[in-house]
Amino acid sequence: MIQELFHIGSFSVSPFGLMLVCAFLASYLQLRWGMRWLGAGDDEDASALVFAAGLGGIVGAKVYYALLNRDWHVLLDRSGLVWYGGFIVGAAAVLVVIRRRRLPAWPLMDAAVPALALGYAVGRIGCFLVGDDYGRPSNLPWAVAFPVGLPRTTAGELRQVFHLDIPATVPDDTLLRVHPTQLYETVTCLLIWGGAVWLLRRRAFPAAVPGFLGLLVLGLLSLERFLVEFLRAKDDRFFGDFTLAQVFAVAVCVIAGLLASARWRRWRQSHKAERREPSTAVL
């Protein structure tokens, strides 16, 4: 894998850093289009939201990583970002901007969550290029070995770092191939994003119900993360075979489902009321 693209003095630019920038740019372009399409704000609003999400997301991801590792020194490291920590703090920062700018919350959700899916898909390419956040050992044809990953996919490091149950007959220096879960997430999130944009362009159900599409996409992203965690090489399985990320995924999915159900019922009631108004006027 590629650890450095180029450097300027002592400042090194990695593929992950480059793809992180691309992820923010892609999110901004998608958000700007969605806000224009739905009449939820202008370019300045989109810029403010992406800046808040970016700053809050990076801070939240670093703090979550430090809490997970119980080491505050990692806050100064360039590596170590946890998506759910970034999602929580980034979402809070976005809510502050929405409140201050008095933006329509539900249409904005329909514009913002597909942008989140696209940015996440692009960002995961950076994880693949530096050999981070990969999966468990696999013999599938598309499995990948990371000889200079974070960490390397040698039997010894997989045992030591992730406590994986690798047969003792496999020497520590053996390089193993693993699931490229980063690419699994990229492909899945791109499909979710593409479906959301298609529905937005149609302006039909579920895009006709303000907020419903955004909640649906958020639920699908949570489901994707829940499923891919079973293949991830991780050492934070504090709930039996379930990781902390899966616990958050279930919580987000349940909350999104309850809110989507409430939005659907409210829209159906208002839609029925609108359909009854013409007959009342005639009488």
Backbone as a ProteinNet text record, in pm:
[ID]
protein_1_A
[PRIMARY]
MIQELFHIGSFSVSPFGLMLVCAFLASYLQLRWGMRWLGAGDDEDASALVFAAGLGGIVGAKVYYALLNRDWHVLLDRSGLVWYGGFIVGAAAVLVVIRRRRLPAWPLMDAAVPALALGYAVGRIGCFLVGDDYGRPSNLPWAVAFPVGLPRTTAGELRQVFHLDIPATVPDDTLLRVHPTQLYETVTCLLIWGGAVWLLRRRAFPAAVPGFLGLLVLGLLSLERFLVEFLRAKDDRFFGDFTLAQVFAVAVCVIAGLLASARWRRWRQSHKAERREPSTAVL
[TERTIARY]
83.6	0	87.5	27.1	99.6	88	199	196.8	215.2	279.3	303.9	299.8	226.1	221.6	335.4	350.6	460.5	471.6	577	593.3	650.1	612.3	662.7	735.5	867.5	943.7	918.5	875.2	844	697.3	619.6	476.2	454.4	397	375.2	228.2	201.8	64.5	43.9	-50.1	-78.9	-202.2	-222.7	-344.6	-470.7	-463.8	-581.2	-615.6	-513.4	-538	-597.2	-544.5	-596.2	-741.2	-771.6	-908.2	-1003	-951.8	-1035.7	-1079	-985.7	-1019.7	-1121.4	-1098.1	-1192.7	-1330.1	-1332.9	-1460.9	-1538.9	-1470.7	-1538.5	-1586.1	-1504.5	-1542.4	-1664	-1662.5	-1776.1	-1902.2	-1888.7	-2003.7	-2059.6	-1969.5	-2014.5	-2091	-2037.6	-2104	-2241	-2249.3	-2377.2	-2475.4	-2426.3	-2512.1	-2563.7	-2475.8	-2517.3	-2624.2	-2605.3	-2706.7	-2838.2	-2831.8	-2952.6	-3027.9	-2955.4	-3020.5	-3086.1	-3020.4	-3082.2	-3205.9	-3194	-3303	-3427.6	-3404.6	-3515.7	-3551.5	-3477.5	-3503.7	-3477.4	-3373.5	-3345	-3233.8	-3177.2	-3069.9	-2985.9	-2888.6	-2804.2	-2661.4	-2571.9	-2432.8	-2362.6	-2391.5	-2328.9	-2372.5	-2499.7	-2549.2	-2479.5	-2462.9	-2396.7	-2252.3	-2182.5	-2043.7	-2034.7	-2125.5	-2125.2	-2151.8	-2242.9	-2276.1	-2160	-2093.7	-1980.9	-1864.3	-1840.4	-1732.3	-1760.4	-1885.1	-1921.7	-1910.9	-1958.9	-1952.6	-1807.8	-1723.8	-1583.6	-1507.1	-1520.6	-1448.4	-1499.3	-1631.7	-1688.1	-1661.5	-1664.9	-1641.7	-1500.9	-1402.9	-1263.8	-1236.9	-1286.3	-1267.5	-1334.5	-1459.6	-1531.2	-1466.1	-1417	-1352.7	-1223.7	-1147.8	-1023.6	-1051.4	-1148.3	-1179.4	-1232.9	-1318.8	-1373.1	-1259.6	-1164.6	-1050	-966.7	-948.2	-871.2	-942.6	-1075.4	-1152.5	-1148.5	-1156.5	-1156	-1023.3	-913.8	-780.1	-733	-813.7	-780.3	-641.4	-613.6	-482.8	-501.9	-490.3	-511.8	-397	-283.5	-170.3	-200.3	-295.2	-325.7	-398.7	-443.6	-508.8	-413.7	-284.9	-184.5	-132.3	-177.2	-134.7	-215.5	-155.3	-225.8	-325	-297.7	-387.8	-486.1	-590.1	-684.1	-809.5	-902.8	-1031.9	-1142	-1239.5	-1350.2	-1477.2	-1543.3	-1653.3	-1767.8	-1809.5	-1925.5	-1898.6	-1775.6	-1742.1	-1754.4	-1705.4	-1717.9	-1862.5	-1943	-2083.9	-2158.6	-2135.3	-2207	-2174.2	-2045.1	-2005	-2032	-2007.7	-2035.9	-2184	-2270.1	-2415	-2456.2	-2396.9	-2428.2	-2388.5	-2270.6	-2225.8	-2318	-2363.4	-2455.6	-2588.3	-2637.9	-2763.6	-2753.7	-2637.4	-2616.3	-2625.7	-2562.9	-2567.5	-2710.8	-2782.7	-2922	-3006.7	-2987.9	-3065.8	-3031.9	-2902.9	-2862.1	-2906.1	-2902.8	-2939.8	-3088.4	-3158.5	-3302.2	-3333.8	-3262.9	-3282.9	-3392.4	-3465.9	-3570.5	-3508.3	-3535.5	-3463.8	-3489.7	-3616.2	-3645.9	-3602.9	-3632.7	-3579.1	-3427	-3366.2	-3220.2	-3164.5	-3235	-3190.4	-3191.1	-3293	-3299.8	-3182.7	-3133.2	-3019.7	-2886.6	-2879.6	-2751.2	-2709	-2802.7	-2763.2	-2708.5	-2766.1	-2700	-2558	-2535.8	-2400.7	-2308.4	-2362.8	-2285.9	-2246.3	-2339.9	-2311.6	-2200.9	-2206.7	-2104.7	-1968.1	-1963.3	-1836.5	-1774.6	-1857.9	-1809	-1751.1	-1818.6	-1770.5	-1633.2	-1615.2	-1487	-1379	-1413.2	-1315.8	-1262.6	-1347.9	-1305.2	-1200.9	-1198.9	-1093.9	-958.2	-952.8	-828.5	-783.5	-880.9	-846.7	-785	-838.9	-785.1	-642.9	-618.7	-488.7	-377.1	-409.4	-305.2	-309	-400.8	-405.8	-460.8	-568.8	-630.1	-774.3	-826.7	-968.2	-1005.1	-918.5	-946.7	-1022	-1045.7	-1126.2	-1045.9	-1116.8	-1056.6	-989.1	-902.6	-838.3	-941.5	-909.9	-1002.9	-925.1	-984.7	-926.9	-1003.3	-1091.8	-1168.9	-1076.8	-1113.8	-1026.3	-988.8	-1077	-1050.9	-989.8	-953.4	-889.6	-755	-715.3	-595.5	-502.8	-373.3	-273.4	-217.4	-189.7	-135.3	1.1	107.7	240.9	291.9	237.7	277.1	151.2	53	-73	-61.5	-177.6	-184.2	-275.8	-230	-96.4	-88.8	28.8	46.5	-42.3	-78.3	-164.5	-82.8	17.7	91.3	16.4	35.3	-34.7	-4.2	122.1	161.6	92.2	88	26.9	-124.3	-184.6	-328.6	-364.9	-278.5	-301	-283.5	-174.9	-140	-232.7	-262.6	-340.7	-490.1	-539.5	-684.2	-728.6	-633.2	-662.7	-745.8	-710.8	-780.9	-734.7	-826.9	-797.8	-737.6	-607.2	-534.9	-460.9	-469.8	-404.9	-259	-220.3	-83.6	20.5	-22.4	71.5	115.1	44.5	80.6	186.3	307.5	413.8	374.1	430.3	396.6	428.3	533	572.9	498.5	400.8	324	229.5	235.9	149	16.3	-92.3	-224.3	-307.4	-395	-489.8	-617.5	-678.3	-795.2	-907.1	-1026.5	-1138.7	-1109	-1120.6	-1105.8	-1236.3	-1265.2	-1393.2	-1408.3	-1295.1	-1303.9	-1376.1	-1340.7	-1403.8	-1547	-1575.4	-1713.4	-1799.8	-1749.2	-1825.6	-1836.1	-1729.2	-1733.2	-1841.1	-1842.4	-1940.3	-2082.5	-2103.2	-2237.4	-2288	-2201.8	-2244.2	-2267.8	-2192.3	-2217.6	-2353.4	-2390.1	-2521.8	-2632.8	-2614	-2712.7	-2725.1	-2610.4	-2611.3	-2679.9	-2647.2	-2708.1	-2858.9	-2904.8	-3048.7	-3117	-3052.2	-3110.7	-3122.5	-3019	-3023.4	-3132.1	-3145.7	-3250.4	-3388.5	-3411	-3540.2	-3562.6	-3457	-3470.3	-3510.3	-3449.8	-3482.1	-3626.3	-3679.3	-3816.8	-3917.5	-3875.4	-3963.5	-4089.2	-4079.5	-4190.1	-4161	-4256.6	-4233.8	-4109	-4019.7	-4033	-3981.1	-3928.7	-3873.4	-3981.6	-4107.8	-4217.3	-4247.4	-4203.2	-4226.1	-4101.4	-4107.6	-3988	-3922.9	-3796.5	-3721.4	-3720.4	-3817.9	-3829.1	-3711.5	-3675.2	-3564.9	-3433.9	-3408.1	-3286.4	-3279.1	-3391.9	-3395.5	-3378.7	-3436.8	-3421.5	-3275.3	-3208.8	-3067.3	-2981.8	-3013.4	-2939.1	-2954.9	-3075.5	-3097.6	-3020.3	-3015.6	-2941.3	-2790.9	-2739.6	-2597.7	-2565.8	-2656.4	-2636.3	-2640.5	-2732.4	-2741.3	-2614.9	-2564.2	-2439.6	-2324.9	-2314.5	-2205.1	-2221.2	-2344.3	-2369.3	-2323.1	-2354.7	-2321.9	-2172.4	-2108	-1966.4	-1879	-1928.3	-1850.8	-1824.2	-1909.6	-1886.3	-1760.6	-1721.2	-1602.6	-1479.3	-1496	-1384.6	-1289.1	-1161.1	-1061.1	-1058.6	-1120.6	-1132.4	-1113.7	-1079.9	-1058.8	-1151.9	-1261.1	-1353.1	-1487.4	-1482.9	-1606.4	-1642	-1699.3	-1731	-1866.9	-1947.2	-2082.1	-2093.5	-2019.9	-2015.6	-1941.3	-2007.6	-1947.8	-1973.9	-2040.3	-2077.8	-1979.7	-1947.1	-1857.5	-1936.2	-1863.5	-1926.6	-1993.3	-1931.1	-1989.6	-2124.5	-2138	-2265.3	-2374.3	-2336.5	-2433.1	-2484.5	-2392.4	-2432.6	-2517.4	-2480.6	-2554.9	-2699.3	-2718.9	-2854.4	-2932.8	-2868.3	-2936	-2977.6	-2885.7	-2917.2	-3027.4	-3022.6	-3122.6	-3261.3	-3268.8	-3397.8	-3453.7	-3369.3	-3414.8	-3460.4	-3381.8	-3419.2	-3551.3	-3570.8	-3695	-3816	-3802.2	-3913.1	-3947.2	-3845.1	-3869.7	-3931.1	-3883.5	-3938.4	-4084.7	-4117.2	-4256.4	-4344.9	-4293.5	-4370.2	-4388.1	-4283.6	-4293.9	-4395	-4394.7	-4486.6	-4631.8	-4657.3	-4794	-4841.2	-4753.5	-4792.4	-4818.3	-4733.4	-4752.8	-4881.8	-4912.7	-5033.4	-5157.6	-5154	-5268.7	-5290.1	-5180.3	-5193.2	-5234.4	-5187.2	-5223.2	-5371.8	-5423.5	-5565.7	-5649.4	-5601.1	-5673.9	-5679	-5568.2	-5564.7	-5659.8	-5673.7	-5761.7	-5908.9	-5939.4	-6077.3	-6118.3	-6021.7	-6053.3	-6135.2	-6106.1	-6185.1	-6332.9	-6364.1	-6504.8	-6574.2	-6504.3	-6562.2	-6593.1	-6501.8	-6520.7	-6643.4	-6668.9	-6785.4	-6914.9	-6919	-7037.7	-7061.1
-119.4	0	125	238.5	363.9	444.4	466.7	541.4	691.5	729.9	873.1	901	1005.3	1048.3	1144.1	1244	1339.5	1413.9	1489.8	1567.7	1704.8	1799.4	1936.3	1966.6	1964.2	1977.5	1856.9	1884.9	1776	1733.6	1801.9	1770.8	1665.9	1553.1	1441.6	1431.9	1407.7	1391.9	1245.3	1182	1040.7	1025.8	906.8	884.2	903.9	868	886.7	1034.4	1118.5	1262	1318.7	1274.3	1321.1	1277.7	1151.8	1102.3	1165.9	1206.1	1276.2	1410.9	1480.2	1606.3	1583.2	1478.9	1444.8	1410.4	1345.1	1308.6	1433.1	1530.8	1655.3	1731.1	1730.3	1799.9	1732.8	1599.6	1527.2	1550.7	1550.4	1574.8	1714.3	1811	1948.6	1962.2	1905.9	1916.2	1848.1	1731.1	1661.2	1738.5	1791.9	1868.7	1994.7	2063.7	2185.8	2155.9	2047.1	2009.8	1974.4	1895.2	1854.4	1971	2066.6	2182.6	2270.3	2284.6	2359.8	2288.1	2157.7	2078	2081.8	2080	2077	2215.1	2316.8	2451.8	2465	2396.7	2394.7	2490.3	2566.7	2659	2691.8	2781.1	2823.7	2770.8	2817.4	2769.2	2805.3	2924.3	2966.5	2876.4	2839.6	2747.3	2611.5	2563.2	2434.4	2439.1	2549.4	2562.7	2562.1	2634.9	2640.6	2503.2	2428.9	2296.1	2198.9	2201.6	2110.8	2145.6	2275	2315.2	2267.2	2285	2240.3	2089.1	2018.4	1872.2	1823.7	1890.1	1850.1	1871.4	1991.6	2022.2	1937.5	1933.7	1852.8	1705.2	1659.9	1519.4	1475.4	1555.5	1519.3	1521.3	1625	1632.7	1514.2	1486.5	1375	1241.3	1222.4	1096.3	1074.7	1182.9	1170.7	1145.1	1217	1198.7	1057.9	1010.1	874.4	772.2	793.1	701.9	703.1	821.8	831.5	761.5	776.6	708.6	557.9	514.1	371	307	381.8	330.3	371.8	455.3	503.9	567.1	646	711	845.7	955.3	1089.4	1135.7	1064.8	1102.7	1082.2	992.9	965.9	1083.2	1179.9	1298	1375.9	1362.1	1434.3	1351.5	1226.4	1142.9	1176.3	1156.4	1181.6	1070.6	950.9	838.8	826.5	747.1	720.7	804.4	764.4	833.1	727.9	746.5	652.2	720.1	653	716	756.9	673.2	705.9	823	836.5	953.9	1080	1072.5	1186.8	1216.8	1110.5	1128.6	1200.6	1163.6	1222	1369.9	1402.4	1541.4	1624.3	1565.4	1636	1667.9	1572.6	1596.1	1706.7	1708.9	1814.8	1952	1959.7	2086.8	2131.4	2036.7	2068.6	2120.2	2060.9	2106.2	2249.6	2286	2425	2520.1	2483.5	2567.9	2578.1	2466.2	2466.9	2561.6	2556.8	2642.4	2789.7	2820.6	2960.4	3018.3	2938.1	2986.1	2963.8	2900.5	2876.5	2803.4	2695.5	2615.9	2511.6	2472.4	2369.8	2233.8	2181.7	2063.5	1938.3	1905.5	1779.9	1778.1	1880.6	1880.1	1878.6	1946.2	1947.8	1808.3	1731.2	1593.6	1512.3	1532.1	1461	1497.9	1621.4	1665.8	1624.1	1619.1	1599.6	1453.3	1363.1	1224.5	1154.8	1176.7	1120.4	1173.6	1300.3	1356.5	1286.2	1250.4	1175.2	1038.2	973	841.4	850.7	953.6	970.7	1000.3	1089.8	1122.4	1002.3	922.2	802.8	703	687.4	595.1	636.8	765.4	815.7	803.4	835.6	828.7	688.3	587.8	450.1	405.7	469.4	438.9	475.1	587.4	626.6	523.9	468.3	363.2	242.9	207	92.7	121.3	242.4	275.6	275.7	299.8	297.9	168	76.7	-51.4	-43.2	32.9	49.5	-1.2	-41.1	-81.5	-196.8	-293.5	-409.6	-516.9	-630.5	-734.9	-852.3	-958.5	-1081.6	-1159.5	-1253.6	-1335.5	-1405.5	-1414.3	-1473.4	-1538.6	-1642.8	-1708.9	-1675.8	-1579.7	-1540.8	-1484.7	-1496.7	-1450.4	-1303.2	-1221.5	-1076.8	-1033.9	-1129.4	-1094.6	-1026.9	-938.1	-854.9	-867.2	-870.2	-867.3	-725.5	-681.2	-547.6	-560.9	-574.8	-593.8	-472.2	-353.8	-232.7	-162.3	-242.1	-186	-128.4	-89.2	-29	-112.1	-223.1	-282.1	-375.2	-437.3	-534	-655.3	-723.8	-841	-968.8	-965.9	-1087.9	-1161.4	-1290.9	-1370.6	-1320.4	-1284.4	-1238.3	-1108.8	-1011.6	-883.5	-894.3	-980.3	-1000	-1066.1	-1153.6	-1215.2	-1112.8	-1036.6	-945.8	-825.2	-765.3	-640.7	-666.8	-764.6	-787.9	-915.1	-988.7	-1112.1	-1210.1	-1222	-1314.2	-1457.2	-1549.8	-1691.6	-1753.2	-1736.4	-1791.6	-1915.6	-2025.3	-2150.7	-2130.6	-2195.7	-2182.3	-2234.5	-2317.7	-2372.5	-2268	-2153.9	-2047	-1958.1	-1950.1	-1867.7	-1720.4	-1649.3	-1508.8	-1421	-1454.8	-1369.4	-1401	-1490.7	-1525.4	-1410.8	-1366.9	-1259	-1319.2	-1276.6	-1330.5	-1232.4	-1288.2	-1205.8	-1189.3	-1071.9	-1040.2	-982.6	-976.2	-912.6	-763.2	-711.4	-566	-495.6	-492	-437.1	-289	-221.2	-80.7	-68.4	-158.4	-155.6	-206.3	-300.4	-344.5	-223.9	-142.1	-25.3	79.8	98.1	194.9	158.6	33.4	-10.2	0.3	-47.2	-44.1	98.6	186.4	325.4	398.9	366.4	427.1	383.1	257.5	209.5	281.4	297.8	369.8	514.3	577.8	716.8	727.3	636.9	641.4	623.5	530.9	511.5	633.1	699.6	819.2	932.4	953	1058.8	1030	903	864.5	897.1	867.7	896.4	1046.8	1120.6	1266.3	1327.2	1279.9	1332.3	1302.6	1189.8	1153.5	1237.4	1285	1360.2	1279.3	1149.3	1062.3	998.2	919.6	852.5	762.8	763.7	831.6	975	1025.5	1160.9	1266.6	1230	1326.1	1358	1274.1	1296.1	1362.3	1490.1	1559.2	1484.4	1454.2	1386.7	1235.9	1177.5	1031.5	969.2	1027.7	971.7	978.9	1091.6	1104.6	1002.4	979.4	880.3	739.1	714.2	583.2	556.3	654.8	639.7	621.5	697.1	684.3	543.9	490.3	353.8	251.7	271.3	179.7	187.3	307.3	322	251.4	261.3	192.9	41.5	-6.4	-149.6	-199.5	-120.9	-156.8	-169.9	-73.3	-78	-195.9	-224.6	-336.8	-468.2	-486.3	-611.5	-625.3	-514.6	-525.9	-548	-507.9	-526.1	-673.7	-763	-906.2	-953.8	-882.8	-920.1	-840	-736.2	-649.6	-716.1	-685.2	-726.3	-619.4	-649.1	-550.2	-616.8	-534.2	-586.2	-520.6	-459	-392.8	-464.5	-598	-676.8	-696.1	-588.3	-587.6	-650.3	-675.5	-727.8	-863.7	-961.7	-1092	-1081.2	-1118.9	-1108.1	-972	-882.1	-752.5	-643.9	-555.8	-444.5	-323.5	-226.3	-103.3	-30	-37.8	26.1	-36.9	-167.2	-233.8	-190.1	-164.1	-114.6	22.5	110.5	241.8	228	133.1	114.1	74.9	-15.6	-57	60.9	139	254.7	356	386.6	482.1	429	301.3	239.8	243.4	212.9	214.9	357.1	453.4	592.6	642.8	611.9	653.8	589.6	462.7	394.1	455.3	487.9	548.7	686.3	766.2	899.9	891.5	796.9	780.5	739.1	650.5	608.1	725.3	807.8	925.2	1024.2	1044.7	1136	1083.8	953.9	893.6	910.4	882.7	896.8	1041.2	1134.7	1275.9	1321	1276.6	1314.8	1255.1	1131	1066.3	1136.8	1177.8	1248.4	1383.3	1457.8	1587.6	1571.5	1463.7	1438.3	1405.3	1328	1296.7	1421.6	1508.1	1631.4	1721.5	1728.2	1809.9	1756.1	1624.5	1564.1	1586.4	1606.9	1631.4	1776.3	1869	2011.8	2050.3	2002.4	2041.4	2007.2	1888.5	1851.6	1938.6	1979	2066.8	2204.5	2252.5	2383.8	2385.4	2275.4	2268	2275.1	2207	2210.6	2349.6
0	0	0	-29.2	-43.8	84.8	152.7	277.8	256.7	146.1	121.7	-27	-65.3	-205.1	-234.8	-148.5	-160	-27.2	-12.4	110.4	77.3	159.2	148.1	278.2	274.9	396.9	486.3	608.4	701.4	695	611	600.5	492.3	533	442.3	404.1	276.8	226.7	191.4	259.6	237.2	148.5	90.9	12.9	96.2	225	310.6	323.7	344	354.9	227.2	112.5	-15.8	-35.6	-4	-21.7	78.5	194.5	290.8	234.1	170	104.7	-6.7	-86.6	-194.7	-139	-23.7	38.1	77.8	137.2	174.9	51.5	-53	-176.2	-239.8	-246.5	-303.8	-222.1	-90.1	-2.7	-25.2	-38.1	-59.7	-190.9	-298	-427.8	-425.8	-362.6	-352	-264.8	-152.9	-63.3	-131.7	-202.4	-272	-375.9	-451	-550.5	-482.5	-375.2	-305.8	-245.5	-187.6	-127	-233.3	-347.3	-457.4	-508.8	-526.4	-583.3	-494.7	-362.9	-268.4	-213.3	-256.1	-206.2	-56.9	-9.3	133.8	175.1	82	115.3	-6.4	12.9	-97.8	-80.6	-167.5	-164.3	-34.5	18.5	144	259.1	259.7	362.5	351.3	228.1	206.9	255.8	229	273.3	425.6	491.3	637.7	698.4	638.4	689.6	673.9	557.5	534.2	626.3	647.7	738.5	880.1	926.2	1060.7	1072.4	969.9	972.3	969.1	887.6	876.8	1006.1	1061.8	1185.3	1301.3	1317.9	1425.6	1406.2	1280	1251.9	1286.1	1249.7	1278.2	1428.3	1497.2	1642.7	1711.8	1673.1	1734.3	1706.8	1583.3	1547.4	1627	1650	1726.3	1874.2	1930.7	2072.7	2097.6	2008.2	2020.9	2015.7	1924.5	1911.8	2039.5	2098.8	2222.7	2337.4	2345	2449.6	2430.6	2305.9	2277.1	2317.1	2295.9	2327.5	2467	2534.5	2667.9	2671.4	2569.2	2557.9	2490	2566.7	2511.5	2423.4	2427.9	2344	2194.9	2164.1	2023.5	1957.8	2038.2	1980.9	1890.8	1915.9	1837.5	1720.9	1709.8	1598.3	1474.1	1358	1232.9	1202.2	1252	1228.2	1343.9	1322.6	1430	1421.6	1334.8	1322.5	1326.3	1413.1	1426.1	1374.7	1279.1	1206.6	1297.4	1390.7	1472.5	1565.8	1614.4	1694.3	1612.3	1487.6	1397.5	1362.5	1346.6	1312.3	1424.4	1549	1661.9	1677.7	1684.8	1704.9	1579.4	1461.4	1337.5	1323.2	1359.4	1353.3	1449.5	1567.4	1664.3	1609.6	1548.1	1489.7	1377.2	1295.9	1186	1240.4	1348.2	1407.8	1457.7	1509.5	1553.9	1435.5	1322.2	1202.7	1149.6	1149.2	1101.6	1185	1315.2	1404.6	1384.1	1372.4	1357.3	1223.4	1119.4	986.4	955.1	1047.8	1033.8	902.8	881.3	761.3	785.9	681.5	697.8	727.9	847.1	895.1	811.9	784.4	717.7	571.2	491.5	354.3	352	450.8	457	485.1	566.5	592.1	463.5	381.1	253.2	162.6	175.4	94.5	154.7	288.7	356	367.9	397.3	423.7	298.5	178	59.5	40.6	76.8	69.6	168.2	284.4	383.1	328.1	258.9	200.7	96.3	11.4	-92	-30.9	65.8	130	200.1	264.3	333.2	233.6	119.1	15.8	-35.7	-61	-111	-4.5	119.8	228	251.5	232.3	252.9	149.7	33.9	-63.5	-5.2	67.7	133.6	236.2	311	408.4	338.7	222.2	147.7	99.4	52.1	-5.2	98.5	224.9	328.4	409.6	375.4	444.4	584.6	603.8	735.1	730.7	846.1	859.2	765.8	755.7	670.5	750.2	684.2	744.2	797.9	828.7	879.8	765.8	798.4	694.6	606.8	478.4	382.2	268.9	209.8	93	-34.5	-28.9	-146.4	-254.3	-381.6	-490.8	-481.4	-424.3	-418.1	-283.3	-198.5	-71.9	-98.7	-8	-28.1	92.5	66.2	172.9	183.2	305.9	329.1	397.1	318.4	377.5	453.1	422.1	495.8	547.4	590.1	638.6	778.8	832.6	965.7	1055.6	1112.3	1098.4	977.4	959.6	851.6	876.1	769	784.6	798.7	883.1	915.9	1027	1033	1133.3	1274.8	1299.3	1432	1472.2	1381.3	1415.7	1426	1346	1356.7	1489.6	1536.6	1667.2	1779.4	1770.3	1878.5	1885.7	1771.3	1769.8	1780	1703.9	1697.1	1769.5	1824.6	1899.1	1815.3	1687.3	1599.2	1624.5	1608.1	1632.3	1505.9	1491.5	1376.7	1422.3	1346.1	1388.2	1428.6	1535.2	1587.3	1489.4	1394.9	1296.4	1193.9	1190.3	1096	1160.3	1104.2	1162.5	1171	1266.8	1288.1	1168.3	1092.8	981.6	851.2	856.8	737.1	700.2	576.2	530	483.8	545.6	516.3	433.8	352.4	277.5	359.8	348.6	430.9	343.6	401.3	332.9	312.4	190	169.2	206.4	335.8	381.9	347	327.4	286.6	152.4	59.9	-72.5	-66.8	22.7	40.8	77	169.2	214.2	103.7	28.9	-80.7	-182.2	-224.2	-323.7	-269.5	-146.7	-87.5	-70.5	-20.6	2.4	-129.1	-232.1	-362.8	-417.3	-394.2	-437.3	-360.7	-230.3	-148.6	-195.5	-219.7	-267.5	-403.1	-496.1	-628.6	-623.3	-537.7	-523	-465.7	-369.9	-309.1	-410.8	-492.4	-593.9	-697.1	-734.1	-830.3	-775.5	-647.7	-586	-572.9	-542	-531.4	-665.6	-771.1	-903.6	-943	-897.8	-930.5	-852.1	-735.5	-645.4	-609.7	-610.2	-575.7	-440.8	-390	-263	-274.7	-175	-46.9	-44	-157.1	-158.1	-141	-164.3	-150.9	-5	86.5	229.8	287.9	325.5	375.8	492.9	479.1	583.6	573.9	504	500.3	425.7	312.2	234.4	312.4	377.4	455.8	567.4	635.1	742.2	687.2	570.2	506.3	471.6	413	377.3	502.4	607.4	733	790.5	782	828.4	746.9	615.1	528.6	556.3	580.8	614.7	746.4	842	970.4	951.8	868.2	841	771.8	677.3	607.7	706.2	798.3	895	990.8	1030.7	1120.2	1056.6	928.7	861	833.6	789.8	753.7	877.3	994.8	1117.6	1147.3	1099.2	1121.6	1049.7	943.5	866.2	904.6	984	1018.4	1117.1	1105.5	1203.4	1312.4	1426.6	1533.7	1669.1	1768.6	1903	2003.9	1957.5	2049.9	2056.5	2053.8	2061.8	2209.6	2265.6	2407.4	2439.3	2335.7	2355.9	2286.4	2336.7	2271.6	2140.1	2031.7	1898.9	1835	1906.7	1851.3	1894.6	1800.8	1829.8	1879	1930.8	1976.7	1860.6	1742.8	1624.8	1590.2	1612	1582.8	1680	1803.4	1901.6	1858	1816.7	1766.1	1640.6	1554	1429.3	1457.3	1551.2	1586.9	1644.3	1731.9	1791.7	1685.3	1592.3	1486.4	1396.9	1364.5	1276.6	1340.7	1470.5	1540.8	1547.3	1582.6	1591.2	1455.2	1350.8	1215.3	1173.4	1208.6	1174.4	1243.4	1372.2	1446	1391.2	1361.6	1306.3	1166.8	1085.3	949.9	955.7	1049.8	1065.7	1106	1197.1	1239.8	1124.8	1045.5	931.4	829.4	807.1	711.2	756.5	884.7	935.1	927.1	961.5	957.4	815.2	721.8	581.3	526.6	560.9	511.5	564	691.8	748.3	680	658.2	592.1	446.4	381.8	243	231	324	322.9	346.4	437	465.4	342.3	268	147.3	40.4	32.8	-66.1	-31.8	97.8	137.1	119.2	113.2	104.4	-19.5	-140.8	-257.5	-243.7	-193	-178.7	-76.2	30.4	130.9	70.4	-15.8	-78.2	-168.7	-238.1	-327.1	-248.9	-134.9	-51	3.7
[MASK]
+++++++++++++++++++++++++++++++++++++++++++++++++++++++++++++++++++++++++++++++++++++++++++++++++++++++++++++++++++++++++++++++++++++++++++++++++++++++++++++++++++++++++++++++++++++++++++++++++++++++++++++++++++++++++++++++++++++++++++++++++++++++++++++++++++++++++++++++++++++++++++

